[in-house]
Amino acid sequence: MPKLRAIAASFRHQYLHFLADPQWLIPNVILPFMITMVVLIMFQGQQGNFALYAVLGGGMMGMWGNTLYASGWSIQFDRWNGTLEEVLATPSGLIWIIAGRSIWNALVGIFNGLFILVIAIVFFNADLSMYDPVLFLLAFLATLLSLSALGLLFSSAFVLTRQAGVLTNGLEYPIYVGTGCMFPIALLPWWTNVLSYSLGPTWGIESIRYAAIGGYEGFATGYWGSMAIMAIISLTYVAIAIYLFRVVEMKARVNASFVRY
Amino acid sequence: MVSDDIVIEVKDLVRIYKTGEGLLRRKKKETLAVDNISFQVNKGELFGMLGPNGAGKTTTIKMMTTLLLPTSGTVSVMGYDVAKDPYEVRKHIGLVLGGEKGLYYRITARQNLRYFADLYGVPLSERDKRVDELLKRVDLMDRADERVEDYSRGMKQRLHLAKGLINDPEVIFMDEPTIGLDPQAARDARKMIKELVDGGKTLLLTTHYMYEADELCDRIAVVNKGKVVALDTPRGLKSLMKDMSIIEVEGFGIADKEIEVIRSLPGVRTVSATLGEEKQVLRVQVADAAEMLNPVTHVLEGRKIIGVRVKEPTLEDAYLWLVEGNA
Ligand SMILES: Nc1ncnc2c1ncn2[C@@H]1O[C@H](COP(=O)(O)OP(=O)(O)OP(=O)(O)O)[C@@H](O)[C@H]1O
Ligand SMILES: [Mg+2]
């Protein structure tokens, strides 16, 4: 229960910061939104699937961008701000604090995705008739959690490194492409596919496609199959993250890297 | 008052910082910040650490509060080892690191306190009441719903104090608790500190204000270059100066060279100088003031002297002798 409390409080805390300072909307919401719009305009005349790719892509980009910035920047911000030590001095493990923040940030991405959906339907007459809206929503939420878990995994690196920016920028685009949120990953070389399949959100997007596109074939895992694979991968992320956070916290206490010095 | 239960036990504590690590900066530098210190703090005691900048006070506090691991040696707080059981230690302690940083400046004071209350696991039913109480206690109630970025330095410091008490800790660590406070607020903070200890809490603080240490502390550790050079009650420390007097000289144009000459006079133990832009004040520690008055003023011949007084030594003189002189 204390863990849930720390997650909930940190979720709220991140939301308060979001309200107080929405400037980071630019990289995380507006940019993916604009890219989506461009793709939509390009494929305006085409039928169903491409528009759907664009919409899903924009939503996923927003979600991923948010998660990555959340994990990276919230730790970096806390370090500069002197609050990393203050939260570490509490009995709540850092991992649960970051988890709460990551979930909020991925949620902002979801709103972003929904917003894009509305625009696509209203202004571009995109054919987005949902095959199964309930399963779609379920897959969307599960993907959100999976993204947060992946963000959590990466964020352990940020506790140690002071070069958070390099890591954030370096990971952003590979993930957009790797998870297949912008293109069907079948178009990419085989070795990138191997990488993609190890990412939970890849399977989340598969599930979303099963739910959204009638008769979708994909990798023949089916909706629930993809969901199950995503769940297993994501839980593995959390397990690894718990371990990494423990190691990283210990290292930081040795190196004094909780403060910028 | 002071019982025999040991609440904080520091044994052979050493901390070395290694800096210059990283990809580009290969050269490593080691700083010995804490050099084998040991002491114990009893339940209900108010324990002070005094020492010049860089003496290792903050480093020691960070080790006692689980933020840094000792390079060697041990610390236990309430019976829990800070290296092995950090989460247990954290449940029982409060920490005031203070300063301009360490608060979420984009949200309000109340939101800051609530967040920390949640992270410390303060029961939900008590949380808002406790936040209110603490805001009142540090006199921030009127401004509680303003963003911290609009606070003055002293207000931030008071918020730090409130944050340090949010989990109603049994042991409280305060690093320079009154830094940045105006005289009135500093007095209120000292009053609060006294009340905490009267209420049975154990408190360890660092300070650069001698009268504060003298007024508050049951015992004081004087730290210099990572070592404890003296550990005693304020009275005990002052008694190091027994049989000594202070010749205080106020004047203009006193140069370093003359201070050195005075320091080397036979019969002079040490000299501390406050060198203002205009006025200088020397405090010369001597055994026999009557005998030394002439030799000291003789050195300063030709300078404009506006006052020479013989004074009783204070805690500050004892401190200066311990860290500058050669105890
Ligand atoms: N994170 C760090 N990395 C490397 N060296 C450090 C670090 N923090 C402190 N030091 C060094 O350790 C020594 C002790 O510093 P510390 O901050 O403990 O002193 P202090 O007694 O608190 O001083 P002050 O009165 O100025 O606050 C100093 O030489 C300082 O430069
Ligand atoms: Mg300090």
Coordinates of C-alpha atoms and ligand atoms in Angstrom, one line a residue:
Chain A
M1 CA 0.0 0.0 0.0
P2 CA 2.7 2.6 0.7
K3 CA 3.9 1.9 -2.8
L4 CA 0.5 2.7 -4.3
R5 CA 0.4 5.8 -2.2
A6 CA 3.7 7.0 -3.5
I7 CA 2.6 6.2 -7.1
A8 CA -0.6 8.1 -6.7
A9 CA 1.0 11.0 -5.0
S10 CA 3.7 11.3 -7.6
F11 CA 1.0 11.0 -10.4
R12 CA -0.8 14.0 -8.8
H13 CA 2.5 15.8 -8.3
Q14 CA 3.3 15.5 -11.9
Y15 CA -0.1 16.7 -12.9
L16 CA 0.3 19.8 -10.7
H17 CA 3.6 20.5 -12.4
F18 CA 1.9 20.0 -15.7
L19 CA -0.7 22.6 -14.9
A20 CA 2.0 25.0 -13.5
D21 CA 4.2 24.8 -16.5
P22 CA 2.9 23.5 -19.8
Q23 CA 5.8 24.6 -21.9
W24 CA 7.0 21.1 -22.5
L25 CA 3.8 20.5 -24.5
I26 CA 5.8 21.6 -27.6
P27 CA 8.2 18.6 -27.9
N28 CA 5.8 16.1 -26.5
V29 CA 2.4 17.0 -27.8
I30 CA 2.5 19.6 -30.5
L31 CA 5.4 18.1 -32.5
P32 CA 3.9 14.5 -32.8
F33 CA 0.6 16.2 -33.6
M34 CA 2.1 18.2 -36.4
I35 CA 3.8 15.1 -37.9
T36 CA 0.6 13.3 -37.8
M37 CA -1.2 16.1 -39.6
V38 CA 1.4 16.1 -42.3
V39 CA 1.0 12.3 -42.8
L40 CA -2.8 12.7 -42.8
I41 CA -2.6 15.4 -45.5
M42 CA -0.3 13.3 -47.6
F43 CA -2.6 10.2 -47.5
Q44 CA -5.8 12.1 -47.4
G45 CA -7.3 10.4 -50.4
Q46 CA -6.4 6.9 -49.4
Q47 CA -8.5 4.4 -47.7
G48 CA -8.7 3.4 -44.0
N49 CA -5.4 1.9 -43.0
F50 CA -3.0 4.6 -43.7
A51 CA -5.0 7.2 -41.9
L52 CA -5.2 4.8 -39.0
Y53 CA -1.5 4.3 -39.0
A54 CA -1.0 8.0 -38.9
V55 CA -3.4 8.5 -36.1
L56 CA -2.0 5.6 -34.0
G57 CA 1.4 6.8 -34.9
G58 CA 0.8 10.3 -33.6
G59 CA -0.8 9.0 -30.5
M60 CA 2.0 6.6 -29.8
M61 CA 4.7 9.2 -30.5
G62 CA 3.1 11.5 -28.0
M63 CA 2.9 8.8 -25.5
W64 CA 6.4 7.7 -25.9
G65 CA 7.8 11.2 -26.0
N66 CA 6.0 12.0 -22.8
T67 CA 7.2 8.8 -21.1
L68 CA 10.8 9.3 -22.1
Y69 CA 10.8 13.0 -21.0
A70 CA 9.1 12.1 -17.8
S71 CA 11.6 9.5 -16.8
G72 CA 14.6 11.5 -18.0
W73 CA 13.7 15.0 -17.2
S74 CA 11.9 14.5 -13.9
I75 CA 15.0 13.0 -12.5
Q76 CA 17.3 15.5 -14.0
F77 CA 15.0 18.3 -12.9
D78 CA 15.0 16.9 -9.4
R79 CA 18.8 16.7 -9.4
W80 CA 19.3 20.3 -10.4
N81 CA 16.5 21.4 -8.1
G82 CA 18.0 19.7 -5.1
T83 CA 14.8 17.7 -4.6
L84 CA 16.3 14.3 -5.7
E85 CA 17.9 14.0 -2.2
E86 CA 14.7 15.2 -0.5
V87 CA 12.6 12.5 -2.1
L88 CA 15.3 9.9 -1.6
A89 CA 15.3 10.7 2.1
T90 CA 11.7 9.5 2.3
P91 CA 10.9 5.9 2.9
S92 CA 9.1 5.6 -0.5
G93 CA 11.4 4.0 -3.1
L94 CA 12.4 6.2 -5.9
I95 CA 11.1 3.7 -8.4
W96 CA 7.5 4.2 -7.3
I97 CA 7.9 7.9 -7.4
I98 CA 9.1 7.8 -10.9
A99 CA 6.4 5.2 -11.9
G100 CA 3.6 7.6 -10.8
R101 CA 5.1 10.4 -12.8
S102 CA 5.6 8.2 -15.9
I103 CA 2.0 7.1 -15.9
W104 CA 0.8 10.7 -15.8
N105 CA 3.0 11.6 -18.7
A106 CA 1.9 8.6 -20.8
L107 CA -1.7 9.6 -20.0
V108 CA -1.1 13.0 -21.5
G109 CA 0.0 11.2 -24.6
I110 CA -3.3 9.3 -24.7
F111 CA -5.3 12.6 -24.6
N112 CA -3.0 13.7 -27.4
G113 CA -3.9 10.6 -29.4
L114 CA -7.6 11.0 -28.8
F115 CA -7.4 14.6 -29.9
I116 CA -5.7 13.6 -33.1
L117 CA -8.4 11.0 -33.7
V118 CA -11.1 13.6 -33.4
I119 CA -9.3 15.9 -35.8
A120 CA -8.8 13.1 -38.3
I121 CA -12.5 12.2 -38.3
V122 CA -13.9 15.7 -38.3
F123 CA -11.6 17.5 -40.8
F124 CA -10.2 14.7 -42.9
N125 CA -13.1 12.4 -43.1
A126 CA -10.8 9.6 -42.2
D127 CA -12.3 6.2 -42.2
L128 CA -11.6 5.1 -38.7
S129 CA -14.6 3.0 -38.1
M130 CA -13.6 1.0 -35.1
Y131 CA -13.8 -2.7 -35.3
D132 CA -14.2 -3.2 -31.6
P133 CA -14.1 0.0 -29.5
V134 CA -14.0 -1.7 -26.1
L135 CA -11.1 -3.9 -27.0
F136 CA -9.5 -0.9 -28.6
L137 CA -9.7 1.1 -25.4
L138 CA -8.5 -1.8 -23.4
A139 CA -5.5 -2.3 -25.6
F140 CA -4.8 1.5 -25.5
L141 CA -4.7 1.5 -21.7
A142 CA -2.5 -1.6 -21.6
T143 CA -0.1 0.0 -24.0
L144 CA 0.0 3.1 -21.8
L145 CA 1.1 1.0 -18.9
S146 CA 3.6 -0.9 -21.0
L147 CA 5.1 2.4 -22.2
S148 CA 5.3 3.6 -18.6
A149 CA 7.1 0.4 -17.7
L150 CA 9.6 0.9 -20.5
G151 CA 10.1 4.5 -19.4
L152 CA 10.7 3.3 -15.9
L153 CA 13.4 0.9 -17.1
F154 CA 15.2 3.7 -18.9
S155 CA 14.8 6.1 -16.1
S156 CA 17.1 4.0 -13.9
A157 CA 19.9 5.2 -16.1
F158 CA 19.1 8.8 -15.4
V159 CA 19.6 8.4 -11.7
L160 CA 23.3 7.8 -12.4
T161 CA 24.1 9.8 -15.5
R162 CA 24.2 13.5 -15.7
Q163 CA 23.9 13.4 -19.5
A164 CA 20.2 12.7 -19.5
G165 CA 19.6 14.8 -22.6
V166 CA 21.9 12.6 -24.8
L167 CA 20.0 9.5 -23.7
T168 CA 16.6 11.1 -24.2
N169 CA 17.3 12.4 -27.7
G170 CA 19.0 9.2 -28.8
L171 CA 16.1 7.0 -27.8
E172 CA 13.2 9.0 -29.1
Y173 CA 13.3 8.3 -32.8
P174 CA 14.4 4.7 -32.8
I175 CA 11.4 3.9 -30.6
Y176 CA 9.0 5.7 -32.9
V177 CA 10.3 3.6 -35.8
G178 CA 11.0 0.5 -33.8
T179 CA 7.6 0.0 -32.2
G180 CA 6.1 0.4 -35.7
C181 CA 4.0 3.3 -34.6
M182 CA 4.8 5.3 -37.7
F183 CA 5.3 2.4 -40.2
P184 CA 4.3 -1.2 -40.4
I185 CA 7.5 -2.7 -39.1
A186 CA 7.4 -5.4 -41.8
L187 CA 8.9 -2.6 -44.0
L188 CA 12.0 -2.4 -41.9
P189 CA 15.1 -4.7 -42.1
W190 CA 14.7 -8.0 -40.2
W191 CA 17.2 -7.1 -37.5
T192 CA 15.2 -4.1 -36.4
N193 CA 12.3 -6.4 -36.1
V194 CA 14.0 -8.5 -33.6
L195 CA 14.5 -5.4 -31.5
S196 CA 10.9 -4.3 -32.0
Y197 CA 9.5 -7.6 -30.8
S198 CA 11.3 -7.2 -27.5
L199 CA 9.5 -3.9 -26.9
G200 CA 6.2 -4.3 -25.0
P201 CA 4.5 -1.4 -26.8
T202 CA 5.1 -3.1 -30.2
W203 CA 2.7 -5.8 -29.1
G204 CA 0.4 -3.1 -27.7
I205 CA 0.2 -1.5 -31.1
E206 CA -0.5 -5.0 -32.6
S207 CA -3.4 -5.4 -30.2
I208 CA -4.7 -1.9 -31.0
R209 CA -4.6 -2.8 -34.7
Y210 CA -6.5 -6.1 -34.1
A211 CA -9.1 -4.1 -32.3
A212 CA -9.2 -1.3 -34.8
I213 CA -9.0 -2.9 -38.1
G214 CA -11.4 -5.6 -39.1
G215 CA -9.7 -8.6 -40.5
Y216 CA -6.2 -7.5 -39.5
E217 CA -3.7 -10.3 -39.9
G218 CA -0.4 -9.0 -38.3
F219 CA 1.8 -11.7 -36.8
A220 CA -1.1 -14.1 -36.3
T221 CA -0.9 -13.8 -32.5
G222 CA -4.4 -12.5 -32.3
Y223 CA -5.7 -9.7 -30.0
W224 CA -5.4 -11.6 -26.8
G225 CA -2.1 -13.2 -27.8
S226 CA -0.5 -9.8 -28.4
M227 CA -2.0 -8.5 -25.1
A228 CA -0.5 -11.5 -23.3
I229 CA 2.9 -11.0 -24.8
M230 CA 2.8 -7.3 -24.0
A231 CA 1.9 -8.1 -20.4
I232 CA 4.7 -10.6 -20.0
I233 CA 7.3 -8.2 -21.5
S234 CA 6.1 -5.3 -19.4
L235 CA 6.1 -7.2 -16.2
T236 CA 9.7 -8.2 -17.0
Y237 CA 10.5 -4.5 -17.5
V238 CA 9.1 -3.8 -14.1
A239 CA 11.1 -6.6 -12.5
I240 CA 14.3 -5.5 -14.2
A241 CA 13.6 -1.9 -13.2
I242 CA 13.1 -2.8 -9.6
Y243 CA 16.5 -4.5 -9.6
L244 CA 18.2 -1.7 -11.5
F245 CA 16.8 1.0 -9.2
R246 CA 18.2 -0.9 -6.3
V247 CA 21.6 -1.1 -7.9
V248 CA 21.5 2.5 -9.1
E249 CA 20.4 3.9 -5.8
M250 CA 23.3 2.2 -4.1
K251 CA 25.7 3.4 -6.7
A252 CA 24.4 7.0 -6.4
R253 CA 24.9 6.8 -2.6
V254 CA 28.5 5.8 -3.2
N255 CA 29.2 8.4 -6.0
A256 CA 27.2 11.2 -4.5
S257 CA 25.5 11.6 -7.8
F258 CA 22.2 12.7 -6.2
V259 CA 23.5 16.2 -6.4
R260 CA 25.1 17.9 -9.3
Y261 CA 28.6 18.7 -8.3
Chain B
M1 CA 16.4 15.2 30.5
V2 CA 19.2 13.2 28.9
S3 CA 18.8 9.5 29.3
D4 CA 21.3 6.9 28.5
D5 CA 19.6 5.5 25.4
I6 CA 21.9 6.0 22.4
V7 CA 19.9 7.1 19.4
I8 CA 22.7 7.9 17.0
E9 CA 25.9 6.0 17.0
V10 CA 28.7 7.0 14.7
K11 CA 31.8 4.7 14.7
D12 CA 35.1 5.3 12.9
L13 CA 33.2 7.1 10.1
V14 CA 35.2 7.9 6.9
R15 CA 34.0 9.4 3.7
I16 CA 36.1 10.0 0.6
Y17 CA 34.7 11.7 -2.5
K18 CA 36.1 10.7 -5.8
T19 CA 35.5 13.4 -8.4
G20 CA 36.5 13.8 -12.0
E21 CA 35.0 10.6 -13.1
G22 CA 33.3 10.4 -16.4
L23 CA 34.1 9.8 -20.0
L24 CA 36.0 13.0 -20.7
R25 CA 37.6 13.8 -17.4
R26 CA 39.8 10.9 -16.7
K27 CA 41.8 12.5 -13.9
K28 CA 40.5 11.5 -10.6
K29 CA 40.7 13.5 -7.4
E30 CA 40.0 12.2 -4.0
T31 CA 38.7 14.4 -1.2
L32 CA 38.9 13.1 2.3
A33 CA 35.7 14.8 3.7
V34 CA 35.2 12.9 6.9
D35 CA 38.3 11.4 8.5
N36 CA 37.5 8.8 11.1
I37 CA 35.0 10.3 13.5
S38 CA 33.1 8.7 16.2
F39 CA 30.4 10.0 18.6
Q40 CA 27.1 9.1 20.2
V41 CA 23.9 11.1 20.6
N42 CA 21.5 10.2 23.4
K43 CA 17.8 10.2 23.4
G44 CA 16.4 13.7 23.9
E45 CA 19.7 15.4 23.4
L46 CA 20.3 18.4 21.3
F47 CA 23.7 17.8 19.6
G48 CA 25.5 20.4 17.7
M49 CA 28.3 20.2 15.1
L50 CA 30.4 23.3 14.6
G51 CA 33.2 23.7 12.1
P52 CA 34.5 25.8 9.3
N53 CA 33.4 25.6 5.7
G54 CA 34.3 22.3 4.2
A55 CA 34.9 20.6 7.6
G56 CA 32.6 17.7 6.6
K57 CA 29.4 18.6 8.6
T58 CA 27.0 18.2 5.7
T59 CA 28.8 15.1 4.5
T60 CA 28.4 13.6 8.0
I61 CA 24.7 14.5 8.0
K62 CA 24.1 12.9 4.6
M63 CA 25.7 9.7 5.8
M64 CA 23.6 9.7 9.0
T65 CA 20.4 10.2 6.9
T66 CA 21.2 7.5 4.3
L67 CA 21.9 9.8 1.4
L68 CA 25.5 8.9 1.2
L69 CA 27.2 5.6 2.0
P70 CA 30.2 5.7 4.3
T71 CA 33.5 4.8 2.7
S72 CA 34.2 3.0 5.9
G73 CA 32.9 2.9 9.5
T74 CA 29.3 2.7 10.6
V75 CA 26.3 4.8 11.6
S76 CA 23.3 3.5 13.3
V77 CA 20.2 5.5 14.0
M78 CA 17.5 4.1 16.4
G79 CA 19.4 0.9 16.2
Y80 CA 19.2 0.6 12.4
D81 CA 22.3 0.6 10.3
V82 CA 22.2 3.4 7.6
A83 CA 24.0 1.2 5.0
K84 CA 22.0 -2.0 5.6
D85 CA 18.6 -0.7 6.6
P86 CA 18.2 2.7 4.9
Y87 CA 14.4 2.4 4.6
E88 CA 14.0 1.7 8.3
V89 CA 16.2 4.7 9.2
R90 CA 14.2 7.0 6.8
K91 CA 11.0 6.2 8.5
H92 CA 12.2 7.5 11.8
I93 CA 14.1 10.6 10.9
G94 CA 13.4 14.1 9.6
L95 CA 15.9 16.0 7.5
V96 CA 16.3 19.7 6.9
L97 CA 19.1 20.4 4.4
G98 CA 17.8 23.9 3.8
G99 CA 18.8 26.5 1.4
E100 CA 17.4 27.9 -1.8
K101 CA 17.0 24.5 -3.3
G102 CA 15.3 21.3 -2.3
L103 CA 11.7 22.5 -2.8
Y104 CA 9.4 22.2 -5.7
Y105 CA 9.2 25.9 -6.6
R106 CA 6.5 25.6 -9.3
I107 CA 3.9 24.5 -6.8
T108 CA 2.7 25.9 -3.5
A109 CA 4.0 25.4 -0.1
R110 CA 0.9 23.4 0.9
Q111 CA 1.3 21.2 -2.2
N112 CA 5.0 20.6 -1.3
L113 CA 4.1 19.6 2.2
R114 CA 1.3 17.3 1.1
Y115 CA 3.5 15.6 -1.4
F116 CA 6.2 14.9 1.2
A117 CA 3.5 13.8 3.7
D118 CA 2.4 11.2 1.1
L119 CA 5.9 10.0 0.5
Y120 CA 6.5 9.7 4.2
G121 CA 3.3 7.8 4.6
V122 CA 1.7 10.2 7.0
P123 CA -1.8 8.7 7.7
L124 CA -4.3 10.2 5.3
S125 CA -6.7 11.1 8.0
E126 CA -4.0 13.3 9.7
R127 CA -2.2 14.7 6.7
D128 CA -4.0 17.9 6.0
K129 CA -4.3 18.7 9.7
R130 CA -0.6 18.3 10.1
V131 CA 0.2 20.3 7.1
D132 CA -1.9 23.2 8.5
E133 CA -0.3 22.9 11.9
L134 CA 3.2 23.0 10.5
L135 CA 2.4 26.0 8.2
K136 CA 1.2 27.8 11.2
R137 CA 4.2 26.8 13.2
V138 CA 6.6 28.3 10.7
D139 CA 4.4 31.3 10.1
L140 CA 3.6 30.6 6.5
M141 CA -0.1 30.1 6.8
D142 CA -1.0 33.4 5.0
R143 CA 1.2 32.5 2.0
A144 CA 0.6 28.8 2.0
D145 CA -1.1 28.8 -1.4
E146 CA 1.4 30.8 -3.2
R147 CA 4.0 29.2 -5.4
V148 CA 7.4 28.7 -3.7
E149 CA 9.2 30.5 -6.5
D150 CA 7.6 33.7 -5.2
Y151 CA 9.0 33.1 -1.7
S152 CA 11.9 35.0 -0.1
R153 CA 14.9 33.0 1.0
G154 CA 13.8 33.0 4.6
M155 CA 10.3 31.8 3.7
K156 CA 11.9 28.9 1.8
Q157 CA 14.0 28.1 4.8
R158 CA 10.9 28.0 7.0
L159 CA 9.2 25.7 4.6
H160 CA 12.3 23.5 4.8
L161 CA 11.9 23.4 8.6
A162 CA 8.2 22.4 8.2
K163 CA 9.1 19.7 5.7
G164 CA 11.6 18.2 8.0
L165 CA 8.9 17.7 10.6
I166 CA 6.2 16.4 8.3
N167 CA 6.5 12.8 9.5
D168 CA 6.7 13.7 13.1
P169 CA 10.1 12.1 13.3
E170 CA 11.8 10.9 16.5
V171 CA 15.2 12.0 15.3
I172 CA 15.7 15.2 13.4
F173 CA 18.8 16.3 11.5
M174 CA 19.1 20.0 10.6
D175 CA 21.9 21.4 8.5
E176 CA 22.2 25.1 9.3
P177 CA 18.5 25.5 10.2
T178 CA 18.6 29.3 10.7
I179 CA 20.5 30.2 7.6
G180 CA 18.9 33.1 5.7
L181 CA 16.4 33.9 8.5
D182 CA 16.0 37.4 9.8
P183 CA 16.7 37.8 13.6
Q184 CA 13.0 37.5 14.5
A185 CA 12.5 34.3 12.4
A186 CA 15.8 32.9 13.6
R187 CA 14.6 33.3 17.2
D188 CA 11.3 31.7 16.4
A189 CA 13.2 28.8 14.8
R190 CA 15.4 28.4 17.9
K191 CA 12.3 28.4 20.0
M192 CA 10.8 25.7 17.8
I193 CA 14.0 23.6 18.1
K194 CA 13.9 23.9 21.9
E195 CA 10.3 22.9 22.0
L196 CA 11.0 19.8 19.9
V197 CA 13.7 18.7 22.2
D198 CA 11.6 19.5 25.3
G199 CA 9.0 17.3 23.7
G200 CA 11.4 14.4 23.7
K201 CA 12.8 14.5 20.2
T202 CA 16.5 14.0 19.5
L203 CA 18.0 16.6 17.4
L204 CA 21.3 17.1 15.6
L205 CA 22.1 20.4 14.0
T206 CA 25.0 22.2 12.4
T207 CA 25.5 25.9 12.6
H208 CA 27.9 28.7 12.1
Y209 CA 26.4 30.9 14.8
M210 CA 28.2 30.4 18.1
Y211 CA 25.6 32.0 20.3
E212 CA 23.0 29.7 18.7
A213 CA 25.1 26.6 19.5
D214 CA 25.8 28.0 23.0
E215 CA 22.1 28.7 23.7
L216 CA 20.7 25.5 22.2
C217 CA 23.1 22.6 22.4
D218 CA 23.5 20.1 25.2
R219 CA 26.8 19.0 23.6
I220 CA 28.9 20.2 20.7
A221 CA 31.3 18.5 18.4
V222 CA 33.8 20.8 16.9
V223 CA 34.9 19.4 13.5
N224 CA 37.9 20.5 11.5
K225 CA 39.2 19.0 8.3
G226 CA 37.0 16.0 8.8
K227 CA 38.0 15.3 12.3
V228 CA 36.3 15.9 15.7
V229 CA 38.8 18.1 17.5
A230 CA 36.6 18.6 20.6
L231 CA 33.4 17.2 22.0
D232 CA 31.9 18.7 25.1
T233 CA 29.1 20.8 26.6
P234 CA 29.2 24.5 25.7
R235 CA 30.4 25.1 29.2
G236 CA 33.1 22.5 28.9
L237 CA 34.3 24.0 25.6
K238 CA 34.4 27.4 27.2
S239 CA 36.4 26.1 30.1
L240 CA 39.1 25.3 27.5
M241 CA 39.6 29.1 27.7
K242 CA 39.8 29.1 31.5
D243 CA 42.6 31.3 32.7
M244 CA 42.6 33.0 29.3
S245 CA 41.5 36.6 28.5
I246 CA 40.7 38.3 25.3
I247 CA 42.2 41.6 24.3
E248 CA 39.8 43.1 21.8
V249 CA 41.3 45.8 19.6
E250 CA 39.2 47.9 17.2
G251 CA 40.9 50.0 14.7
F252 CA 41.6 51.1 11.1
G253 CA 44.3 50.1 8.7
I254 CA 45.5 47.0 10.6
A255 CA 47.3 44.8 8.1
D256 CA 47.9 41.1 7.9
K257 CA 51.5 41.5 8.6
E258 CA 50.8 43.1 12.0
I259 CA 48.4 40.3 12.9
E260 CA 51.1 37.8 12.2
V261 CA 53.5 39.7 14.4
I262 CA 50.9 39.8 17.3
R263 CA 50.3 36.1 16.8
S264 CA 54.0 35.4 17.2
L265 CA 54.4 37.4 20.4
P266 CA 55.3 35.2 23.4
G267 CA 52.2 35.0 25.6
V268 CA 49.7 35.2 22.8
R269 CA 47.8 32.0 22.1
T270 CA 46.0 32.9 18.9
V271 CA 44.5 35.9 17.1
S272 CA 41.3 36.1 15.2
A273 CA 40.5 39.1 13.1
T274 CA 37.4 40.4 11.5
L275 CA 38.6 42.5 8.7
G276 CA 35.9 44.9 7.5
E277 CA 36.2 47.2 4.6
E278 CA 36.9 50.0 7.1
K279 CA 37.1 48.8 10.6
Q280 CA 39.0 45.8 11.9
V281 CA 38.4 43.9 15.1
L282 CA 41.2 41.7 16.5
R283 CA 40.6 39.3 19.3
V284 CA 43.9 38.3 20.9
Q285 CA 43.8 35.3 23.2
V286 CA 46.3 35.8 26.0
A287 CA 46.9 34.3 29.5
D288 CA 47.7 37.5 31.2
A289 CA 45.9 40.5 29.8
A290 CA 47.6 43.0 32.1
E291 CA 51.0 42.0 30.9
M292 CA 50.2 41.7 27.2
L293 CA 48.2 44.9 26.8
N294 CA 51.3 46.9 26.1
P295 CA 53.2 44.6 23.7
V296 CA 50.0 44.2 21.6
T297 CA 49.2 47.8 21.3
H298 CA 52.9 48.5 20.6
V299 CA 52.7 46.5 17.4
L300 CA 49.8 48.6 16.3
E301 CA 51.5 51.9 16.8
G302 CA 50.8 54.3 14.1
R303 CA 47.5 52.7 13.3
K304 CA 44.3 54.4 14.2
I305 CA 43.0 52.5 17.3
I306 CA 39.5 53.3 18.5
G307 CA 39.2 50.9 21.3
V308 CA 41.0 48.3 23.4
R309 CA 39.1 46.2 25.9
V310 CA 39.8 43.2 27.9
K311 CA 37.0 40.6 27.7
E312 CA 35.8 37.3 29.0
P313 CA 36.3 34.5 26.4
T314 CA 33.2 33.2 24.7
L315 CA 32.4 30.0 22.9
E316 CA 33.5 31.6 19.7
D317 CA 37.0 32.1 21.1
A318 CA 37.2 28.5 22.2
Y319 CA 36.0 27.5 18.7
L320 CA 38.5 29.7 17.0
W321 CA 41.3 28.4 19.1
L322 CA 40.2 24.8 18.3
V323 CA 40.0 25.2 14.6
E324 CA 42.8 27.8 13.9
G325 CA 45.0 27.2 16.8
N326 CA 46.4 23.8 17.5
A327 CA 44.4 22.0 20.0
Ligands
LIG1 N1 29.4 15.8 -3.8 C1 30.7 16.1 -3.6 N2 31.6 15.7 -4.4 C2 32.9 15.9 -4.1 N3 33.4 16.5 -3.0 C3 32.5 17.0 -2.1 C4 31.1 16.8 -2.4 N4 30.4 17.3 -1.3 C5 31.3 17.8 -0.5 N5 32.6 17.7 -1.0 C6 33.8 18.1 -0.3 O1 33.9 17.5 1.0 C7 34.4 18.4 1.9 C8 33.4 18.5 3.0 O2 32.3 19.2 2.6 P1 31.0 19.4 3.4 O3 29.9 20.0 2.5 O4 30.7 18.2 4.2 O5 31.5 20.6 4.5 P2 30.6 21.4 5.5 O6 31.3 21.2 6.8 O7 29.2 21.1 5.4 O8 30.9 22.9 5.0 P3 29.9 24.2 5.1 O9 30.1 24.8 6.4 O10 30.5 25.1 4.1 O11 28.6 23.8 4.8 C9 34.7 19.6 1.2 O12 36.1 19.6 0.8 C10 33.9 19.5 -0.1 O13 34.5 20.2 -1.2
MG2 MG 27.5 22.2 5.0

